[in-house]
Tab-separated table of C-alpha atoms in Angstrom:
chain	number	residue	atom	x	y	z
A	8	UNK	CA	-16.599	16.768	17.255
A	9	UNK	CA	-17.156	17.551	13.655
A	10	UNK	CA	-19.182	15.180	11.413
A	11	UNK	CA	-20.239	16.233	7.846
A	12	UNK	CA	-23.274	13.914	6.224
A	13	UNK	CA	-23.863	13.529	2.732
A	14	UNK	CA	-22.199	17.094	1.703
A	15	UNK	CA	-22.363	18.388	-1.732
A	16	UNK	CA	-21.817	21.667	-2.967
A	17	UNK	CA	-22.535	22.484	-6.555
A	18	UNK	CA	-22.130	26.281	-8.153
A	19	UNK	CA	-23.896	27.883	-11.404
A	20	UNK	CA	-27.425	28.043	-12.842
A	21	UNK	CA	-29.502	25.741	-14.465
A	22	UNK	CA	-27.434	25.868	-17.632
A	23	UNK	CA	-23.872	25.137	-16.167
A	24	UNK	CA	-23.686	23.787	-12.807
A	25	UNK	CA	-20.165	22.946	-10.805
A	26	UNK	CA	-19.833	20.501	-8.168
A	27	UNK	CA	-17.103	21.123	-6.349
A	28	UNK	CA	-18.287	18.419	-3.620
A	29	UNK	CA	-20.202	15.266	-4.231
A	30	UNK	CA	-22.090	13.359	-0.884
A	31	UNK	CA	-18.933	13.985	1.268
A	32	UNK	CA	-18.734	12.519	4.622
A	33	UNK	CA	-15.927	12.659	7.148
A	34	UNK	CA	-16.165	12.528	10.558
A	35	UNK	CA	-13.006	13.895	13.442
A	36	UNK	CA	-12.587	13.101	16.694
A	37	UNK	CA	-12.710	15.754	19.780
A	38	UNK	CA	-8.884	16.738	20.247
A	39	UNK	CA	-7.099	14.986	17.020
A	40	UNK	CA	-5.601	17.234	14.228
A	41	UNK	CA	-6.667	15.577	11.578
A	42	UNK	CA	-5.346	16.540	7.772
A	43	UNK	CA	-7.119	16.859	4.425
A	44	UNK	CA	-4.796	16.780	1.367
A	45	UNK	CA	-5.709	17.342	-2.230
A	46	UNK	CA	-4.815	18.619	-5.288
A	47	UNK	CA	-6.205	22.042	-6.598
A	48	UNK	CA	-9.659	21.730	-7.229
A	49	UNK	CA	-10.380	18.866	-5.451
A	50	UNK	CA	-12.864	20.590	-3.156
A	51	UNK	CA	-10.430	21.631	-0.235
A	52	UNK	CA	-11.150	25.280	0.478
A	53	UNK	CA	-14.856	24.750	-0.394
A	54	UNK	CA	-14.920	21.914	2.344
A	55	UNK	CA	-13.206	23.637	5.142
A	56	UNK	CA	-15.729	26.493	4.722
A	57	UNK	CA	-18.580	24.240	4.899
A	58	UNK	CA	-18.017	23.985	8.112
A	59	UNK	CA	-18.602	27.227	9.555
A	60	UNK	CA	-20.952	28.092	6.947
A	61	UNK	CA	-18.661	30.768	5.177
A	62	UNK	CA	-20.385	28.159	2.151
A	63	UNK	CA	-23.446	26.768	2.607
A	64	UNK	CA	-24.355	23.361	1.502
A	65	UNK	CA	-26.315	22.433	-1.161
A	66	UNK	CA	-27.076	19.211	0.382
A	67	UNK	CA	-26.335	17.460	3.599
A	68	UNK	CA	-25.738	18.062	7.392
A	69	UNK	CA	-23.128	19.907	9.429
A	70	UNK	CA	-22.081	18.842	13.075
A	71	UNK	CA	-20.072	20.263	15.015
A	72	UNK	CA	-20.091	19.559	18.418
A	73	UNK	CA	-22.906	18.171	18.997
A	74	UNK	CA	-24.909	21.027	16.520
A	75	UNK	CA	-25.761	20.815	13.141
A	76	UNK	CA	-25.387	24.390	11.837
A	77	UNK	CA	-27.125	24.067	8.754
A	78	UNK	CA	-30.711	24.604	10.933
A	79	UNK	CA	-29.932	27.030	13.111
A	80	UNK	CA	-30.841	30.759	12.523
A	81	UNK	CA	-28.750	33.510	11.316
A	82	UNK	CA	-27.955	34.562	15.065
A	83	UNK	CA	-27.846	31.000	16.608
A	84	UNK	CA	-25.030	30.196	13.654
A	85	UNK	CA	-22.676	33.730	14.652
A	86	UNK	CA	-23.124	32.257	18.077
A	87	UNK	CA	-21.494	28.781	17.240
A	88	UNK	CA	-18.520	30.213	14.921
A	89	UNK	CA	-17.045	32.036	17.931
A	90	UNK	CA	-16.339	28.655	18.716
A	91	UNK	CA	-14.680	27.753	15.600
A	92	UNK	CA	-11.428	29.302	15.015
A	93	UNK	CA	-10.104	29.762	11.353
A	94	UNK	CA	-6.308	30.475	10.253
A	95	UNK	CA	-5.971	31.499	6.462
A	96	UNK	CA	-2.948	30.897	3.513
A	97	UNK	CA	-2.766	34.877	3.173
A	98	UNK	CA	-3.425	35.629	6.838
A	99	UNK	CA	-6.226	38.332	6.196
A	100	UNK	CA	-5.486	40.499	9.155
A	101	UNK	CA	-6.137	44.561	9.367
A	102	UNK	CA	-3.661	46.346	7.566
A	103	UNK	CA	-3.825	49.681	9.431
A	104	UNK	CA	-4.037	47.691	13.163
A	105	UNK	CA	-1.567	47.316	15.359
A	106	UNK	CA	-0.584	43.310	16.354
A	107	UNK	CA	-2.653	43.971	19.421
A	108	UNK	CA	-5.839	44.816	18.198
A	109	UNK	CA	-5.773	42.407	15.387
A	110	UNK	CA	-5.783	39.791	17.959
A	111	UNK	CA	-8.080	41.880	20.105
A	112	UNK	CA	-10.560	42.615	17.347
A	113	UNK	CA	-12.682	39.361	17.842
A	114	UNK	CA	-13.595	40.276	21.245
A	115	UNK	CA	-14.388	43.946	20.681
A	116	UNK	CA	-17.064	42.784	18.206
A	117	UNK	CA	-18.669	41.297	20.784
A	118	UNK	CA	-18.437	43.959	23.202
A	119	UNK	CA	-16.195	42.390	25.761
A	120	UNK	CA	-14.847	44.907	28.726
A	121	UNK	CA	-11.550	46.094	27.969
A	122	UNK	CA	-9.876	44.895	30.764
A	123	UNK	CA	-11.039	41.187	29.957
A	124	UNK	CA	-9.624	41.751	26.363
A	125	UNK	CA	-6.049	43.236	27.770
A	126	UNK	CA	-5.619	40.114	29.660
A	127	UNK	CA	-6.346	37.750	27.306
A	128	UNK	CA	-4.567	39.432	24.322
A	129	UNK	CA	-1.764	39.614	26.890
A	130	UNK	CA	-1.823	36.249	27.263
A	131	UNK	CA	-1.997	34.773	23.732
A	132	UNK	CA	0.865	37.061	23.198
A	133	UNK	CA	2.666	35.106	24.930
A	134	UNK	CA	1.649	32.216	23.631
A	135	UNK	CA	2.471	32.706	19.876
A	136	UNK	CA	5.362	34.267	20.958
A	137	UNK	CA	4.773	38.044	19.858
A	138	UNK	CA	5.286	39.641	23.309
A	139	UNK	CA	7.668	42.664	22.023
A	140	UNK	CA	5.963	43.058	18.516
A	141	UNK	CA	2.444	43.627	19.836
A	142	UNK	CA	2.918	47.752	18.862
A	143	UNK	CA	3.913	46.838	15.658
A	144	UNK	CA	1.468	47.001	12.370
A	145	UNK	CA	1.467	43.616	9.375
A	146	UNK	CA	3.471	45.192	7.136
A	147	UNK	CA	6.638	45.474	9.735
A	148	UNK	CA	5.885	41.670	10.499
A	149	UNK	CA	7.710	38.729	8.530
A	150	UNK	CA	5.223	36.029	6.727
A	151	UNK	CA	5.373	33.716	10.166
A	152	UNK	CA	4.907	36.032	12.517
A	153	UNK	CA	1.831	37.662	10.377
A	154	UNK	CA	0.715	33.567	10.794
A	155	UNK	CA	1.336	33.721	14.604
A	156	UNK	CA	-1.034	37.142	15.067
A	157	UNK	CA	-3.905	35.304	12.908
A	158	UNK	CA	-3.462	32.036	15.192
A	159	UNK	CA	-3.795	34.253	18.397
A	160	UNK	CA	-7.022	36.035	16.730
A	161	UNK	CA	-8.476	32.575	15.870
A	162	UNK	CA	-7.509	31.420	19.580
A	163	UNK	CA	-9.229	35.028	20.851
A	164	UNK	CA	-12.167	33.233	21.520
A	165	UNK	CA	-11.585	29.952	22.738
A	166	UNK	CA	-12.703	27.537	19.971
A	167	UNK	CA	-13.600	24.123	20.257
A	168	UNK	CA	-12.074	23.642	16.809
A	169	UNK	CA	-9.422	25.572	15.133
A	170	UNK	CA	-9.986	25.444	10.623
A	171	UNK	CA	-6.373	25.979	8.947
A	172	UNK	CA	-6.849	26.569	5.349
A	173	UNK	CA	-3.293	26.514	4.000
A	174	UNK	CA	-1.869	27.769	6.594
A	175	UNK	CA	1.348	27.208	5.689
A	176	UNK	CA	1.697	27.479	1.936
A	177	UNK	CA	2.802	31.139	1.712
A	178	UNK	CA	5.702	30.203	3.824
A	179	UNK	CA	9.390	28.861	3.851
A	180	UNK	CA	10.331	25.488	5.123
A	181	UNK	CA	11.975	26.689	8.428
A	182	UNK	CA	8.958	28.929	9.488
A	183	UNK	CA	6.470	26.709	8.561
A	184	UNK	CA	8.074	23.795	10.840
A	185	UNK	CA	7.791	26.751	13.818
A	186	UNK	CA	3.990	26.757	12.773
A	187	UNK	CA	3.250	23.370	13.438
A	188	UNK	CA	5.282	22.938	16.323
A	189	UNK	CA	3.285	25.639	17.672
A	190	UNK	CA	-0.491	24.506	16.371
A	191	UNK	CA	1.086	20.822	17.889
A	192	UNK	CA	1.692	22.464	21.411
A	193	UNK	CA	-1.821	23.943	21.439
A	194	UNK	CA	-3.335	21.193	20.410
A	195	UNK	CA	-1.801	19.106	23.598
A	196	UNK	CA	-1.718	22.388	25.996
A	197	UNK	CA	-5.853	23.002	25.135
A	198	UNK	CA	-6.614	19.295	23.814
A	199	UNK	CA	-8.455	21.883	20.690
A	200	UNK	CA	-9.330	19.933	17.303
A	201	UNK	CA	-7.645	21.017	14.538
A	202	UNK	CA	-8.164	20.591	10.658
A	203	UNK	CA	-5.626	21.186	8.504
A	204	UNK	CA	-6.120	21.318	4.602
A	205	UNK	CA	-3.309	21.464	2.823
A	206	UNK	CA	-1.827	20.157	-0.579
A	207	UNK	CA	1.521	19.359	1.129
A	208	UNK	CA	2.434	16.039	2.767
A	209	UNK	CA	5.003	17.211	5.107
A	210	UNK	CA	2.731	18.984	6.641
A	211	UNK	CA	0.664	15.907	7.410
A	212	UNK	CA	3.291	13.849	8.041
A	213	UNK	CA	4.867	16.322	10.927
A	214	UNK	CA	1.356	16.971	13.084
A	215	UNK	CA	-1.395	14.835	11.997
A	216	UNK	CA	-3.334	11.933	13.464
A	217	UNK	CA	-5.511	10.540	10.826
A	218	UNK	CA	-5.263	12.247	6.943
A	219	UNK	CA	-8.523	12.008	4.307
A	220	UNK	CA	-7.000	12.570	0.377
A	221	UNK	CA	-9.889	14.091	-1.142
A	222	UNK	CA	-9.911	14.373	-5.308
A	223	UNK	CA	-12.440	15.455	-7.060
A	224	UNK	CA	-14.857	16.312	-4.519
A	225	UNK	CA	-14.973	13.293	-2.708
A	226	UNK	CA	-12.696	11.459	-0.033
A	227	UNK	CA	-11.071	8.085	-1.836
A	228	UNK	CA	-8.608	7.378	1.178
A	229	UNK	CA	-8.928	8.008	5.061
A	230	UNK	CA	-6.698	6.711	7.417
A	231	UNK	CA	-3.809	6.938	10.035
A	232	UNK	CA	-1.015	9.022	9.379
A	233	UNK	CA	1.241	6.134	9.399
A	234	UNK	CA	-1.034	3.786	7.393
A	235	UNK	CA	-1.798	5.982	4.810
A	236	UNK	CA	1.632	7.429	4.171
A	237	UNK	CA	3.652	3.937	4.287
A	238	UNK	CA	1.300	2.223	2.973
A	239	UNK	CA	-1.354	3.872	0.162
A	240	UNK	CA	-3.505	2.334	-1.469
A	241	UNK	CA	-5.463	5.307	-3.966
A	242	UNK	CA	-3.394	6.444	-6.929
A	243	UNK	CA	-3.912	10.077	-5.577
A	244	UNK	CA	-2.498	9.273	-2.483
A	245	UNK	CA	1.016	7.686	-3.910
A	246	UNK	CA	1.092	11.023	-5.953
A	247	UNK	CA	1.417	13.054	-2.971
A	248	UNK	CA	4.119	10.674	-1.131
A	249	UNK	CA	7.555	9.938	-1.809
A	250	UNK	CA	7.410	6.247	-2.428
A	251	UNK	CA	11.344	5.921	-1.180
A	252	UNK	CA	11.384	2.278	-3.307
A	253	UNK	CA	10.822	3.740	-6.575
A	254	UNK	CA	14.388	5.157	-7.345
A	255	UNK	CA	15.487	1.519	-6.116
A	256	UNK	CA	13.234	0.029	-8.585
A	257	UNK	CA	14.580	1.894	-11.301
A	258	UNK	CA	18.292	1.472	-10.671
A	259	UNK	CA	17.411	-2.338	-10.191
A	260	UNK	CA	15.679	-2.296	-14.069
A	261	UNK	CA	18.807	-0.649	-15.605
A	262	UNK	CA	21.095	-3.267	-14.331
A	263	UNK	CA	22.014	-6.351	-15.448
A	264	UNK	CA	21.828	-8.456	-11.966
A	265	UNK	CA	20.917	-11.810	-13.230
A	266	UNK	CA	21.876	-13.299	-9.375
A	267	UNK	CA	19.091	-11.092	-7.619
A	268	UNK	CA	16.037	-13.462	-7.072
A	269	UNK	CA	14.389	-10.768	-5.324
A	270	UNK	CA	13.648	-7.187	-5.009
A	271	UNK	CA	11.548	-6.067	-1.793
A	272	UNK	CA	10.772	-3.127	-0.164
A	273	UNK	CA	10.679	-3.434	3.802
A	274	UNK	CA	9.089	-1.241	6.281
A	275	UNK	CA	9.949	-0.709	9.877
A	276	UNK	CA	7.749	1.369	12.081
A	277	UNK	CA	7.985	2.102	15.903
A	278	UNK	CA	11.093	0.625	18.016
A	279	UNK	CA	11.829	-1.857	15.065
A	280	UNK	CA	13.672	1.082	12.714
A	281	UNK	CA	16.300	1.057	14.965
A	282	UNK	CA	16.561	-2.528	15.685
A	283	UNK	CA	19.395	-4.890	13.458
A	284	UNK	CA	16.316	-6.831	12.549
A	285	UNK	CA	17.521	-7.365	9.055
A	286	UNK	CA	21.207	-8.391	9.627
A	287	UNK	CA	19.865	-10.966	12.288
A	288	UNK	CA	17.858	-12.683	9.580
A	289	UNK	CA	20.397	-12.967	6.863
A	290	UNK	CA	22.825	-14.574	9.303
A	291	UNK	CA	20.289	-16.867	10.220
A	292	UNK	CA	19.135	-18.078	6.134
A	293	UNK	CA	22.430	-17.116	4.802
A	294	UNK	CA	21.401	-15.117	2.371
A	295	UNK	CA	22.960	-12.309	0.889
A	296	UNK	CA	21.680	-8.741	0.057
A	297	UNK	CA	22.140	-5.031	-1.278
A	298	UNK	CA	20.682	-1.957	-0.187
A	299	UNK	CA	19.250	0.275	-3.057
A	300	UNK	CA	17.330	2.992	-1.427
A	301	UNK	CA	17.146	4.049	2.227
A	302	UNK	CA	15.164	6.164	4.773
A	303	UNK	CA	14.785	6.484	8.499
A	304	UNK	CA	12.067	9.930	9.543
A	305	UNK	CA	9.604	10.378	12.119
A	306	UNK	CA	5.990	10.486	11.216
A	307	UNK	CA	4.649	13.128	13.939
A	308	UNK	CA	6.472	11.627	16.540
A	309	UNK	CA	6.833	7.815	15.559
A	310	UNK	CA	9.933	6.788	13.826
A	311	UNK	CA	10.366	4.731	10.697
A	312	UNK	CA	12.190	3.088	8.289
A	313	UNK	CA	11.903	2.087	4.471
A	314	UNK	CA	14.269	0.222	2.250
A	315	UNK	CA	14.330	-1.278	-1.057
A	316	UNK	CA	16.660	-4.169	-0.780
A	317	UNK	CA	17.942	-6.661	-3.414
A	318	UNK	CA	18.108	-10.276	-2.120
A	319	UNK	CA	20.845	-12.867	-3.561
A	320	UNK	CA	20.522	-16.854	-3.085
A	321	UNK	CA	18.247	-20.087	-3.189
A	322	UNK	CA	14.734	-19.247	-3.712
A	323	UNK	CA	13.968	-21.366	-0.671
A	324	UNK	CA	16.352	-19.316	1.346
A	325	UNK	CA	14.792	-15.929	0.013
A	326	UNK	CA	11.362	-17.307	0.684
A	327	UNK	CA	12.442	-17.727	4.290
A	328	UNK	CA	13.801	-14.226	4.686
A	329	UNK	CA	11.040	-12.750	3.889
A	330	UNK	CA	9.198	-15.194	6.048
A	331	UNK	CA	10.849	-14.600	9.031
A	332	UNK	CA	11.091	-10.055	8.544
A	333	UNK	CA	7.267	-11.223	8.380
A	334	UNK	CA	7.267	-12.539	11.689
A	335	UNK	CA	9.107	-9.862	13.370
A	336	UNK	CA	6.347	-7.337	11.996
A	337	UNK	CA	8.068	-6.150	9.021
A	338	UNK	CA	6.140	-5.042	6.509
A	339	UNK	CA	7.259	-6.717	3.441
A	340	UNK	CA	6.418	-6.244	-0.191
A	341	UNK	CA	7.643	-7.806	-3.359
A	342	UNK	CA	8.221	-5.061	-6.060
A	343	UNK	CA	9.439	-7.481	-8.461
């Protein structure tokens, strides 16, 4: 669906030149919501407006669906962003229009028949959940339901992909969960790809499919949600997530414990975080053990489980715990 080659974009003159991307390429499927997460000044904003051309390369290709934008001609490219939606941090609609016509305003640019634009204003209104404000003007609107009139606009004229730069940043916790429940809904109700850049892991964590951590202009991790959160690899990446061992770790180190042989953290993913996977093994070795740091949470919608766990006996006996949490898919790792 979308499939950048080789990007870079660089800004300046001869004398000083700024490269704010450096021979990116990323490729997303048709109907995932994929997430890009960096710091800022890693290239975020300047890659999600690549992609409809709002910046222009300096170098490389541009696909989406099917197209590469970069050769096509000034009225061939307005063409193909009608099909590309695009949600913003500050929301950007008209100040002195009503809810209506900012959702409206799309298809009047393009001439569409009035009655065609009541209906399907009329419908996205429903959609996002604005049915009684649709009088009403921004500045009588709260920060989430400014987001949910710039959604409908971007939906006005039904994408292929929908861009969401930040969408959520300039909003609380609570309303920004009821803005990815509702991007999540259209995804599945319209199958639409969405791309969410955002410097925020919860946000990734709640919606996403597959995440890319871009820093400094270049992707150094892509993955599954689920890989990529429980198990990073880039130092980048652990900045952004909560690694739920470390305050085990430490409490561990300032201890004296000379009995502990080992100190593990154990990851349970799926069906297994609710299973007594870990109480069935210790009866079996006969091993004993303490639980330093705990946490069970869903990663869009698959649950899992993390725990840094102290284990006490024979080496041999340790050796086989972790053996056998092995075997019954555990993810298993030896902190110290």
């Amino acid at each position: 669906m979308i499939e950048l080659k080789g990007i870079t974009k660089t800004y300046g003159g001869k004398k000083t030149t700024t490269t704010a991307l450096s021979g990116l390429n990323l490729t997303i499927g048709k109907g995932e919501i994929f997430g890009v997460i960096g710091h800022s000044g890693a290239g975020k904003s300047t890659l999600i407006r690549c992609i409809n051309l709002l910046e222009r390369p300096t170098e490389g290709e541009v696909w989406v669906n099917g197209i590469e934008l970069t050769n096509l001609s000034k009225r061939e490219l307005q063409q193909q962003r009608r099909k590309i939606g695009m949600i913003f941090q500050h929301f950007n609609l008209l100040s002195s229009a009503t809810v209506y016509d900012n959702i409206a305003f799309p298809l009047t640019l393009i001439g569409t028949p009035k009655a065609a634009i009541a209906e399907k204003v009329n419908e996205l209104l429903v959609l996002v959940g604005l049915e009684e404000h649709q009088s009403k003007y921004p500045s009588q609107l709260s920060g989430g339901q400014k987001q949910r009139v710039g959604i409908a606009r971007a939906l006005a004229s039904d994408p292929d992909v929908l861009l969401c730069d930040e969408a959520t940043s300039a909003l609380d916790p609570q309303t920004t969960d009821s803005i990815l429940k509702l991007l999540l809904d259209i995804n599945q109700k319209f199958g639409l790809t969405i791309l969410l850049i955002t410097h925020e892991m919860h946000v990734i964590q709640s919606i996403c499919d597959r995440v890319a951590v871009i820093h400094q202009g270049g992707i150094v991790e892509e993955g599954p949600v689920t890989e990529t959160f429980l198990k990073p690899k880039h130092p980048v990446t652990r900045e952004f997530i909560n690694r739920e061992g470390e305050e085990g770790v430490k409490l561990a180190s300032s201890v004296p414990h000379p009995e502990w042989t080992r100190l593990v953290k154990i990851t349970f993913l799926g069906a297994k975080t609710y299973e007594s996977v870990m109480s069935q093994v210790v009866r079996e070795t006969g091993v004993n053990f303490a639980i330093l740091q705990g946490t069970i949470s869903t990663i869009k919608d698959v649950p899992y489980g993390q725990l840094t766990v102290s284990f006490e006996g024979a080496s041999a006996d340790v050796d086989r715990t972790l053996a056998l949490l092995k075997e019954r898919d555990l993810d298993v790792e030896v902190l110290e």
